[in-house]
Amino acid sequence: MRFLLFALHAARGPAPRRTVLQATTSHYELNQELSRARAPDELLQVVEARAPDFNAVNAATALQRLATAKLRRGERARGAAAAAASAVAALAKNDETWADPRPVASSSWALAKLGLSLPDLLVRQISQIAPRMSGRELSTAAWALATAQRREATCGGAYEAASLRDTRHALERCADAGARVMDALSGRDAATIIFALGTAKVKRPAALKALCRRLADPSVDWNGQDVANSCWACASLDADAPRLFSAAAAFVARNASQLEPRGVATLAWSFAKERQGRSAAAARASDDAVALKALAVRAAEVARFFDARSLALASWAFAVAARNDLIEPSDACFQSLERDAVARLAPGLDARDLAGVAWALASAGRADRASYEALASRARALPRKAWTGRALANCLWAFAVQTSGCAALPLAQDLEKAVVELAPSLSVRDAAAICWSLSGIAAGRGVAFDAAFGAVADAAQNFASGEGRALANLASAVVDMYGDDSGGLADNCLDVRRILDAVAALAVPLAESSTLEPRALAALAAAFAACRAAAPAPRLMAALAAAARDAAADFQAKDLVAAADAFARCGAATPVVAAAVRALGADAAGRAQAFPPRLRADLCRALAAVGATDSPFFDSSAAPRDRLLPPPETSYAANTTRVQILEVVPYSSLFPGDDEVE
């Protein structure tokens, strides 16, 4: 073998000598040399030797060729450093060739493509000449500004990277310039500028509105990538772009069968995200439904080609669409995702995407055991540092409510250590979802997640704010896990009462300002009534009672009875509590037939407990007065009134930097 290698080397002859470059001062000749350099090492030699003589066109040509040449990373960095240093030096001397927008845009694109920061002088030049750029130059520069690396990638200190402030200002200037010449923009250029704004999280409402109006023009050509990029950006920025989404819905209805897998996932996510809290979307419900159904059909066809992020985004989007009755939860797309994507991609999912897929499947009521087991296996294999509070919350919630038969307890026990580590930084919302899920998983199994609840109790003093549903679930979780038959908390000295104290402190102002929804109000009252010996919270119960008294007509039957029952059991014999029970009974009298027999009996018992036997509900109810029993002295299970957390958690980014301006 050695002899054969020697013979081949001898036959090839000695390595060719490196060309000795002759001096030249012609920038045209420099460009010719750069263009003629075919071999990567020859290109590098020309760049390193000639960089001090480059003008703007030479520097742009060199950087573009380096960005596409097959060079090793170190060699590419050397060439880029030389070319970029030359550009910065020329810009510092106010070289007039850099007043031409073309090399400025091309150099910016190449540096971003090379994974480098943009020099500060180059970014300032973009800001200065943006009004003179063509549509393609604006879109190229905008893409580079949005996707280039930040301050750490500067070719070993060859130049000073632009600040975030200067970068955002330059991008805003490009967007404004694009809006001014929007009638001359192609669909690709308008979509790229919009994509750049979304990637950089730069809100420029006037410019964005104009660019979206351009894309909505029927005369503008755009392809699936343009549609996906622009819709994603507007959804990410929470921009009001009804005309864009109407045009996108029409495009999808016509061309869904031609969309690439990532385009399917991106568009599905964009439509689902844009509908959140957007009243204007209601007028487009039928159009959006058609688009989402077309995307679901296409997703079923291409699920086997999805990557991890596409799986997470598509499953989330279709789960949200199913909850909004835009597609059927049992649609073939879910079956295809379970069959062709989940198990295949689960081993490579990161914590965020894994939690997103699990949440989506559980939210859509899917019960494919193999999918959940694949996700559980991956979740148990992830290191604890990979988890965030939101990812833990979504993952545990999904496994707490899924009905596939997959064992959730081993996963919850493995993830408990991650909960303990993250507890000091958990928001109330995430702490509530985690504790609610753990209490549900532990129910009836004779286990307790002491470490997790203890860590949350230690961190409860950090809770600064929380919305009603989260507070209700957190209180219910504590009672479900540790409530005993005497109305106290058997918490093995964990002092989880600190959690309830924190919940009460946050819930009082919500109750006093009447901002608690009835379901959350009823759940909070039930939880605190169930553990009144450990945490009576008289101010909270009084505030809840006053809020319930004033909003009795807003309660559904189950919540109304739960609230009245809780007030009657809480032991706070105050006029406001009795008045609340009376008000709930009076409102229920007008709709007594909506109350099943058990709820009627419970409400009558609550009324009797506060001495309200003259309530009109008795005349409307079939429950006889002489069989009413006083409320028991012991506590009761509060889990029947827990508020299920079905929060939609949008992703903050999507395929950053994948799309290029050619």
XYZ file of C-alpha atoms in Angstrom:
662
model
C 0.000 0.000 0.000
C 2.829 2.405 0.846
C 4.507 1.593 -2.468
C 1.264 2.291 -4.335
C 0.832 5.657 -2.637
C 4.447 6.566 -3.420
C 3.986 5.611 -7.059
C 0.859 7.727 -7.363
C 2.638 10.700 -5.806
C 5.612 10.310 -8.145
C 3.338 10.101 -11.177
C 1.616 13.311 -10.153
C 4.879 15.140 -9.882
C 5.807 17.907 -7.472
C 3.159 20.326 -6.170
C 2.642 23.361 -8.401
C 4.355 26.516 -7.272
C 2.188 29.313 -5.969
C 1.689 32.056 -8.500
C 3.663 35.209 -7.807
C 1.218 38.068 -8.278
C 2.369 41.126 -10.145
C 1.585 44.538 -8.738
C -1.348 46.367 -10.283
C -3.267 49.511 -9.520
C -6.237 48.830 -11.791
C -9.353 47.935 -9.822
C -10.773 46.391 -12.965
C -7.765 44.106 -13.207
C -8.131 43.261 -9.505
C -11.675 42.154 -10.115
C -10.509 40.098 -13.058
C -7.949 38.351 -10.870
C -10.586 37.595 -8.231
C -12.936 36.208 -10.860
C -10.241 34.093 -12.556
C -9.125 32.478 -9.291
C -10.722 29.047 -9.585
C -8.972 27.063 -6.893
C -9.832 28.056 -3.304
C -6.202 28.497 -2.307
C -5.595 30.715 -5.330
C -8.570 32.884 -4.359
C -7.216 33.191 -0.831
C -3.802 34.166 -2.153
C -5.280 36.931 -4.310
C -7.415 38.282 -1.471
C -4.610 38.360 1.086
C -2.148 39.912 -1.347
C -4.436 42.472 -2.941
C -6.748 43.506 -0.062
C -4.917 46.781 0.710
C -5.659 47.952 -2.854
C -9.369 47.003 -2.909
C -12.048 49.490 -3.688
C -15.701 48.817 -2.798
C -16.358 46.611 -5.836
C -13.195 44.561 -5.234
C -14.044 44.045 -1.573
C -17.609 42.998 -2.403
C -16.390 40.566 -5.073
C -13.802 39.061 -2.708
C -16.279 38.625 0.131
C -18.922 37.092 -2.113
C -16.442 34.590 -3.546
C -15.156 33.723 -0.062
C -18.706 33.152 1.115
C -19.288 30.506 -1.546
C -15.809 28.990 -1.983
C -14.906 25.594 -0.552
C -12.396 26.758 2.023
C -11.571 25.529 5.491
C -13.006 27.628 8.289
C -9.648 29.116 9.242
C -8.760 29.969 5.652
C -12.150 31.529 5.050
C -11.738 33.636 8.186
C -8.291 34.845 7.075
C -9.581 35.965 3.705
C -12.665 37.600 5.186
C -10.549 39.428 7.756
C -8.317 40.851 5.027
C -11.223 41.950 2.818
C -13.260 43.351 5.698
C -10.280 45.256 7.105
C -9.724 46.777 3.670
C -13.387 47.805 3.461
C -13.319 49.397 6.910
C -10.130 51.287 6.086
C -11.650 52.594 2.845
C -14.865 53.612 4.612
C -12.844 55.453 7.235
C -11.165 57.442 4.447
C -14.556 58.232 2.845
C -13.648 56.286 -0.288
C -16.216 57.448 -2.822
C -16.623 53.944 -4.283
C -18.450 52.980 -1.067
C -21.166 55.513 -1.883
C -22.453 53.016 -4.450
C -25.288 50.962 -2.838
C -24.451 47.797 -4.770
C -21.131 46.863 -3.118
C -22.462 47.958 0.272
C -25.407 45.547 0.006
C -23.312 42.740 -1.506
C -20.574 43.008 1.123
C -23.143 42.994 3.917
C -24.773 39.882 2.506
C -21.431 38.086 2.182
C -20.328 38.890 5.731
C -23.659 37.647 7.113
C -23.366 34.521 4.981
C -19.859 33.975 6.371
C -21.282 34.065 9.904
C -19.555 37.310 10.809
C -20.606 40.589 12.360
C -21.124 43.624 10.201
C -18.535 46.386 10.728
C -19.851 49.488 12.417
C -18.753 51.743 9.548
C -20.507 49.524 7.008
C -23.774 49.577 8.992
C -23.616 53.344 9.299
C -23.070 53.529 5.554
C -26.223 51.464 5.020
C -28.174 53.933 7.154
C -26.798 56.844 5.140
C -27.445 55.515 1.641
C -30.618 53.438 2.242
C -32.856 56.039 0.549
C -30.825 55.577 -2.659
C -30.923 51.773 -2.674
C -32.982 49.751 -5.131
C -35.514 47.207 -3.898
C -33.100 44.301 -4.270
C -30.314 46.206 -2.504
C -32.666 47.130 0.344
C -33.826 43.554 0.812
C -30.248 42.250 0.644
C -28.999 44.748 3.218
C -32.020 44.187 5.467
C -31.475 40.427 5.430
C -27.820 40.898 6.322
C -28.606 43.314 9.160
C -31.141 40.910 10.643
C -29.177 37.661 10.339
C -25.517 38.655 10.812
C -23.783 37.589 13.973
C -23.315 40.082 16.752
C -20.237 41.515 18.401
C -18.349 38.277 19.092
C -17.609 37.367 15.436
C -15.238 39.995 14.017
C -12.459 37.935 12.398
C -10.235 38.017 15.438
C -10.651 41.728 16.009
C -10.071 42.814 12.409
C -12.708 45.489 12.850
C -15.226 46.827 15.355
C -18.660 45.269 15.077
C -21.759 47.406 14.818
C -23.807 47.934 17.945
C -27.320 46.597 18.251
C -28.633 50.145 18.302
C -26.912 51.071 15.036
C -28.011 47.796 13.443
C -31.648 48.361 14.359
C -31.486 51.935 13.098
C -30.075 50.805 9.757
C -32.769 48.147 9.438
C -35.455 50.717 10.189
C -33.995 52.967 7.487
C -34.099 50.086 4.993
C -37.711 49.300 5.896
C -38.747 52.947 5.577
C -36.983 53.229 2.229
C -38.681 50.053 1.039
C -42.064 51.426 2.029
C -41.429 54.604 0.053
C -40.676 52.659 -3.140
C -43.051 49.790 -2.434
C -44.675 49.978 -5.861
C -41.321 49.074 -7.417
C -40.605 46.158 -5.036
C -40.873 42.588 -6.201
C -42.693 40.078 -4.045
C -39.377 38.530 -3.011
C -37.882 41.859 -1.971
C -40.931 42.959 0.032
C -41.150 39.562 1.749
C -37.442 39.609 2.583
C -37.622 43.028 4.224
C -40.638 41.882 6.262
C -38.768 38.707 7.208
C -35.791 40.788 8.337
C -38.002 42.911 10.592
C -39.473 39.768 12.143
C -36.097 38.126 12.637
C -34.634 41.192 14.333
C -37.857 41.797 16.313
C -38.011 45.351 14.984
C -41.504 46.814 14.966
C -41.972 49.421 12.266
C -45.770 49.584 11.912
C -46.054 52.103 9.065
C -43.380 50.477 6.929
C -44.684 46.996 7.689
C -48.208 47.998 6.729
C -47.021 49.392 3.399
C -44.927 46.317 2.616
C -47.827 44.015 3.463
C -50.080 46.065 1.222
C -47.595 45.537 -1.581
C -47.637 41.763 -1.096
C -51.434 41.729 -1.018
C -51.520 43.303 -4.493
C -52.781 40.598 -6.909
C -50.255 41.732 -9.514
C -47.280 40.816 -7.313
C -45.712 37.404 -7.777
C -44.562 35.557 -4.680
C -43.735 31.943 -3.993
C -44.283 29.669 -1.037
C -41.113 30.788 0.720
C -42.058 34.452 0.379
C -45.547 33.795 1.728
C -44.238 31.757 4.657
C -41.513 34.264 5.567
C -43.773 37.308 5.507
C -46.622 35.644 7.405
C -44.202 34.298 10.001
C -42.684 37.734 10.524
C -46.050 39.462 10.947
C -47.271 36.780 13.345
C -44.034 36.968 15.344
C -44.295 40.744 15.609
C -48.009 40.537 16.446
C -48.571 42.920 13.562
C -52.074 43.669 12.353
C -51.866 42.516 8.730
C -55.336 41.315 7.665
C -54.770 41.982 3.966
C -51.548 39.999 3.968
C -53.167 37.004 5.642
C -56.170 37.162 3.338
C -53.850 37.082 0.329
C -51.801 34.331 1.952
C -54.921 32.264 2.621
C -55.890 32.520 -1.047
C -52.351 31.561 -2.094
C -52.330 28.542 0.212
C -55.734 27.368 -0.985
C -54.404 27.358 -4.559
C -50.849 26.133 -3.998
C -50.757 24.037 -0.824
C -49.781 20.920 -2.739
C -46.574 22.646 -3.887
C -45.380 23.845 -0.480
C -42.177 22.517 1.042
C -42.359 20.867 4.506
C -40.905 23.870 6.294
C -43.263 26.178 4.455
C -46.223 24.076 5.586
C -45.139 24.237 9.218
C -44.291 27.925 9.076
C -47.587 28.927 7.494
C -49.659 26.752 9.802
C -47.922 28.302 12.811
C -48.380 31.787 11.404
C -52.129 31.408 10.834
C -52.644 29.890 14.293
C -50.547 32.553 16.015
C -52.108 35.442 14.130
C -55.614 34.421 15.185
C -54.749 34.760 18.880
C -56.430 37.817 20.290
C -57.005 39.252 16.828
C -60.611 40.388 16.462
C -60.088 41.071 12.759
C -59.325 37.403 12.245
C -62.935 36.547 13.067
C -64.023 38.012 9.745
C -61.608 35.681 7.966
C -62.574 32.530 9.865
C -63.812 30.694 6.783
C -60.782 31.711 4.687
C -58.372 30.742 7.439
C -60.173 27.440 7.932
C -59.799 26.632 4.240
C -56.099 27.488 4.358
C -55.464 25.488 7.514
C -57.328 22.486 6.169
C -55.256 22.649 2.979
C -52.104 22.885 5.083
C -53.243 19.927 7.188
C -53.718 17.838 4.065
C -50.268 18.822 2.836
C -48.754 18.143 6.259
C -50.124 14.614 6.120
C -48.353 14.162 2.793
C -44.959 15.525 3.840
C -44.800 14.564 7.543
C -42.078 12.022 6.782
C -39.875 14.909 5.593
C -40.402 17.173 8.607
C -37.478 18.207 10.762
C -37.750 18.731 14.513
C -38.798 22.381 14.416
C -41.315 21.765 11.656
C -42.881 18.973 13.695
C -43.159 21.191 16.767
C -44.616 24.162 14.914
C -47.041 22.154 12.783
C -48.361 20.077 15.678
C -48.818 23.209 17.810
C -50.607 25.002 14.989
C -53.004 22.184 14.187
C -53.773 21.639 17.872
C -54.705 25.311 18.235
C -56.727 25.161 15.025
C -58.582 22.118 16.346
C -59.388 23.928 19.600
C -60.799 26.800 17.544
C -62.914 24.359 15.508
C -61.072 25.226 12.298
C -60.020 21.615 11.679
C -61.027 18.297 13.187
C -58.846 17.063 16.078
C -58.827 13.602 14.506
C -57.674 14.967 11.173
C -55.389 12.752 9.120
C -52.538 15.188 9.696
C -52.289 14.128 13.356
C -52.234 10.494 12.368
C -49.449 11.198 9.888
C -47.479 13.185 12.437
C -47.759 10.327 14.914
C -46.934 7.677 12.348
C -44.228 9.397 10.318
C -42.656 12.090 12.463
C -42.955 11.888 16.248
C -41.094 8.650 16.936
C -38.588 9.366 14.167
C -37.717 12.845 15.402
C -38.174 12.424 19.155
C -34.525 11.394 19.807
C -33.321 14.699 18.361
C -35.865 17.098 19.883
C -34.640 19.775 22.252
C -36.611 20.493 25.411
C -38.660 23.329 23.932
C -39.721 21.437 20.821
C -40.374 18.244 22.769
C -42.639 20.119 25.156
C -44.380 21.769 22.219
C -45.102 18.465 20.509
C -46.302 16.842 23.733
C -48.512 19.839 24.534
C -50.008 19.777 21.055
C -50.829 16.075 21.093
C -52.398 16.277 24.546
C -54.311 19.454 23.751
C -55.741 17.847 20.610
C -56.803 14.792 22.628
C -54.447 12.435 20.822
C -53.840 9.100 22.547
C -51.152 7.352 20.527
C -49.136 5.556 23.184
C -46.068 5.040 21.005
C -45.771 8.787 20.441
C -45.964 9.646 24.126
C -43.512 6.908 25.041
C -41.021 8.171 22.460
C -41.369 11.690 23.836
C -41.090 10.497 27.427
C -37.947 8.540 26.606
C -36.364 11.616 25.070
C -37.468 13.848 27.956
C -35.854 11.521 30.493
C -32.622 11.532 28.487
C -32.295 15.321 28.299
C -29.911 16.932 30.812
C -31.512 19.035 33.506
C -29.856 22.191 32.220
C -31.688 21.789 28.906
C -35.041 22.608 30.499
C -36.715 25.954 30.982
C -39.648 26.607 33.264
C -42.058 26.947 30.358
C -40.840 23.744 28.693
C -41.175 21.812 31.962
C -44.658 23.198 32.519
C -45.891 22.249 29.051
C -44.273 18.811 29.108
C -45.591 17.832 32.535
C -49.049 19.191 31.754
C -49.191 17.106 28.586
C -48.297 13.892 30.373
C -50.665 14.680 33.242
C -53.705 14.928 30.960
C -52.858 12.422 28.200
C -54.949 9.272 28.075
C -52.722 7.035 25.975
C -51.757 4.725 28.811
C -48.158 5.932 28.839
C -46.863 5.936 32.424
C -46.345 9.544 33.465
C -45.063 8.920 36.997
C -41.503 7.800 36.095
C -41.077 10.844 33.851
C -42.387 13.205 36.531
C -40.019 11.697 39.107
C -37.076 12.180 36.745
C -38.033 15.769 35.964
C -38.546 16.693 39.615
C -34.831 17.478 39.953
C -35.087 19.949 37.103
C -38.092 21.551 38.831
C -36.054 21.966 42.015
C -33.206 23.650 40.161
C -35.492 25.993 38.250
C -37.865 26.804 41.119
C -36.207 30.149 42.069
C -36.772 31.493 38.548
C -40.265 30.079 37.878
C -43.083 32.453 37.098
C -46.391 31.917 38.864
C -47.845 30.615 35.636
C -45.150 27.970 35.173
C -45.049 27.045 38.860
C -48.824 26.576 38.774
C -48.728 24.376 35.689
C -45.916 22.256 37.121
C -47.489 21.801 40.555
C -50.936 21.198 39.052
C -49.507 18.511 36.788
C -47.478 16.835 39.531
C -50.487 16.695 41.833
C -52.584 15.152 39.064
C -49.922 12.560 38.236
C -49.518 11.669 41.929
C -53.262 11.354 42.601
C -54.167 7.891 43.847
C -50.600 6.579 43.602
C -49.487 7.179 47.172
C -46.561 9.402 46.178
C -45.772 13.016 46.873
C -43.406 15.353 45.099
C -42.002 16.865 48.271
C -38.790 18.139 46.690
C -40.612 20.024 43.951
C -43.296 21.537 46.195
C -40.694 22.366 48.847
C -38.571 24.192 46.283
C -41.590 26.133 45.032
C -42.470 27.018 48.626
C -38.927 28.305 49.189
C -39.239 30.447 46.055
C -42.797 31.653 46.709
C -41.513 34.946 48.073
C -40.246 35.709 44.562
C -43.743 35.666 43.070
C -44.476 39.221 42.010
C -47.605 38.807 39.910
C -49.964 36.173 38.577
C -53.237 35.859 36.720
C -56.294 34.252 38.241
C -56.237 30.865 36.554
C -52.601 30.266 37.493
C -53.186 31.267 41.110
C -56.236 29.013 41.321
C -54.330 26.038 39.951
C -51.383 26.610 42.240
C -53.599 26.732 45.333
C -55.577 23.692 44.181
C -52.365 21.750 43.562
C -51.143 22.382 47.105
C -54.439 21.232 48.605
C -54.682 18.198 46.335
C -51.185 17.080 47.248
C -51.183 17.830 50.974
C -54.759 18.509 52.150
C -55.907 16.266 55.006
C -59.294 15.382 56.468
C -59.018 17.901 59.298
C -58.884 20.930 57.068
C -55.125 21.306 57.302
C -52.031 20.444 55.326
C -50.045 17.285 56.006
C -46.891 18.480 54.282
C -44.183 16.740 56.312
C -42.849 20.058 57.613
C -42.322 21.474 54.110
C -44.346 24.525 55.087
C -46.153 24.680 51.762
C -48.441 27.183 53.457
C -45.953 29.727 52.120
C -47.258 28.983 48.631
C -50.811 29.672 49.743
C -49.738 32.857 51.484
C -48.129 34.075 48.267
C -51.217 33.106 46.257
C -53.500 34.945 48.686
C -51.359 38.090 48.551
C -51.554 38.136 44.747
C -55.213 37.112 44.496
C -56.644 39.741 46.888
C -56.118 42.734 44.574
C -57.474 40.720 41.643
C -60.604 39.877 43.601
C -61.042 43.410 44.912
C -60.751 44.804 41.385
C -63.246 42.232 40.041
C -60.781 40.905 37.470
C -61.045 37.229 38.438
C -63.022 35.085 36.038
C -65.750 32.987 37.749
C -63.965 29.652 37.266
C -60.772 30.931 38.882
C -62.715 32.624 41.671
C -64.588 29.428 42.483
C -61.407 27.333 42.414
C -59.568 29.730 44.730
C -62.465 29.762 47.179
C -62.676 25.965 47.131
C -58.942 25.519 47.683
C -58.710 27.908 50.628
C -61.898 26.584 52.198
C -60.483 23.061 52.010
C -57.357 24.002 53.993
C -58.840 26.649 56.249
C -57.047 25.334 59.351
C -53.665 25.968 57.771
C -54.394 29.074 55.719
C -57.711 30.749 56.483
C -56.877 33.927 54.491
C -59.925 35.826 55.790
C -59.209 38.918 53.677
C -59.005 36.811 50.530
C -62.215 34.936 51.271
C -64.013 38.202 51.969
C -62.727 39.689 48.713
C -63.714 36.565 46.792
C -67.161 36.603 48.381
C -67.710 40.248 47.492
C -66.646 39.605 43.905
C -68.928 36.562 43.674
C -71.860 38.510 45.095
C -71.479 41.187 42.433
C -70.928 38.763 39.530
C -73.356 35.960 40.432
C -75.006 36.043 37.004
C -71.683 35.263 35.290
C -71.182 31.897 36.980
C -71.919 28.614 35.289
C -73.841 26.121 37.389
C -70.842 24.058 38.519
C -68.747 27.092 39.418
C -71.642 28.801 41.175
C -72.237 25.813 43.431
C -68.500 25.333 44.076
C -68.174 28.964 45.170
C -71.273 28.887 47.381
C -70.183 25.594 48.933
C -66.697 26.976 49.631
C -68.013 30.138 51.279
C -70.371 28.117 53.451
C -67.503 25.839 54.600
C -64.754 28.418 55.069
C -65.672 29.238 58.643
C -65.618 32.992 57.987
C -68.994 33.920 59.427
C -69.065 37.428 58.048
C -71.943 39.338 56.464
C -70.182 39.551 53.100
C -69.736 35.757 52.926
C -73.379 35.135 53.794
C -74.443 37.796 51.304
C -72.400 36.110 48.592
C -74.070 32.750 49.175
C -77.500 34.414 49.179
C -76.733 36.256 45.932
C -75.561 33.057 44.257
C -78.713 31.277 45.412
C -80.943 34.074 44.182
C -79.359 34.024 40.747
C -79.572 30.239 40.573
C -83.303 30.378 41.339
C -83.999 31.747 37.894
C -82.257 28.818 36.203
C -82.735 26.005 38.689
C -83.442 23.458 35.970
C -79.872 23.893 34.724
C -78.611 22.428 37.997
C -78.403 18.615 38.187
C -79.824 17.048 41.375
C -76.444 16.800 43.107
C -75.633 20.436 42.477
C -79.086 21.446 43.683
C -78.572 19.591 46.924
C -75.110 21.098 47.443
C -76.402 24.616 46.858
C -79.336 24.111 49.211
C -76.923 22.841 51.865
C -74.723 25.917 51.436
C -77.742 28.221 51.702
C -78.897 26.481 54.839
C -75.432 26.758 56.384
C -75.580 30.572 56.218
C -79.175 30.684 57.389
C -80.595 31.531 53.987
C -83.458 29.044 54.132
C -85.741 31.722 52.746
C -83.793 31.796 49.482
C -85.998 31.642 46.377
C -83.837 28.756 45.199
C -85.624 26.471 47.635
C -88.915 27.177 45.904
C -87.352 26.332 42.527
C -85.458 23.244 43.688
C -86.743 19.746 44.333
C -84.493 19.301 47.385
C -86.674 19.146 50.550
C -85.766 21.410 53.452
C -86.117 18.763 56.140
C -83.367 16.601 54.638
C -80.721 19.294 54.446
C -77.594 18.545 56.429
C -75.213 21.132 57.865
C -71.855 21.474 56.150
C -69.341 18.924 57.451
C -66.553 20.049 59.733
C -63.874 18.332 57.640
C -62.412 19.549 54.407
C -63.227 18.194 50.999
C -61.338 17.510 47.806
C -60.847 20.673 45.820
C -59.668 19.020 42.647
C -63.144 18.994 41.120
C -62.861 22.746 40.597
C -59.315 23.007 39.361
C -58.920 25.215 36.323
C -57.238 23.215 33.592
C -54.314 25.058 32.092
C -54.643 24.998 28.339
C -52.403 27.940 27.604
C -51.150 28.537 24.087
C -47.428 29.121 24.221
C -46.100 30.614 20.965
C -42.534 30.121 19.887
C -40.356 33.192 19.892
C -38.292 32.356 16.827
C -38.453 30.207 13.755
C -35.642 29.055 11.484
C -33.530 32.170 12.093
C -31.186 32.894 9.246
C -32.212 30.022 7.008
C -33.540 32.192 4.185
C -31.045 33.901 1.940
C -31.225 36.691 -0.549
C -29.678 35.508 -3.776
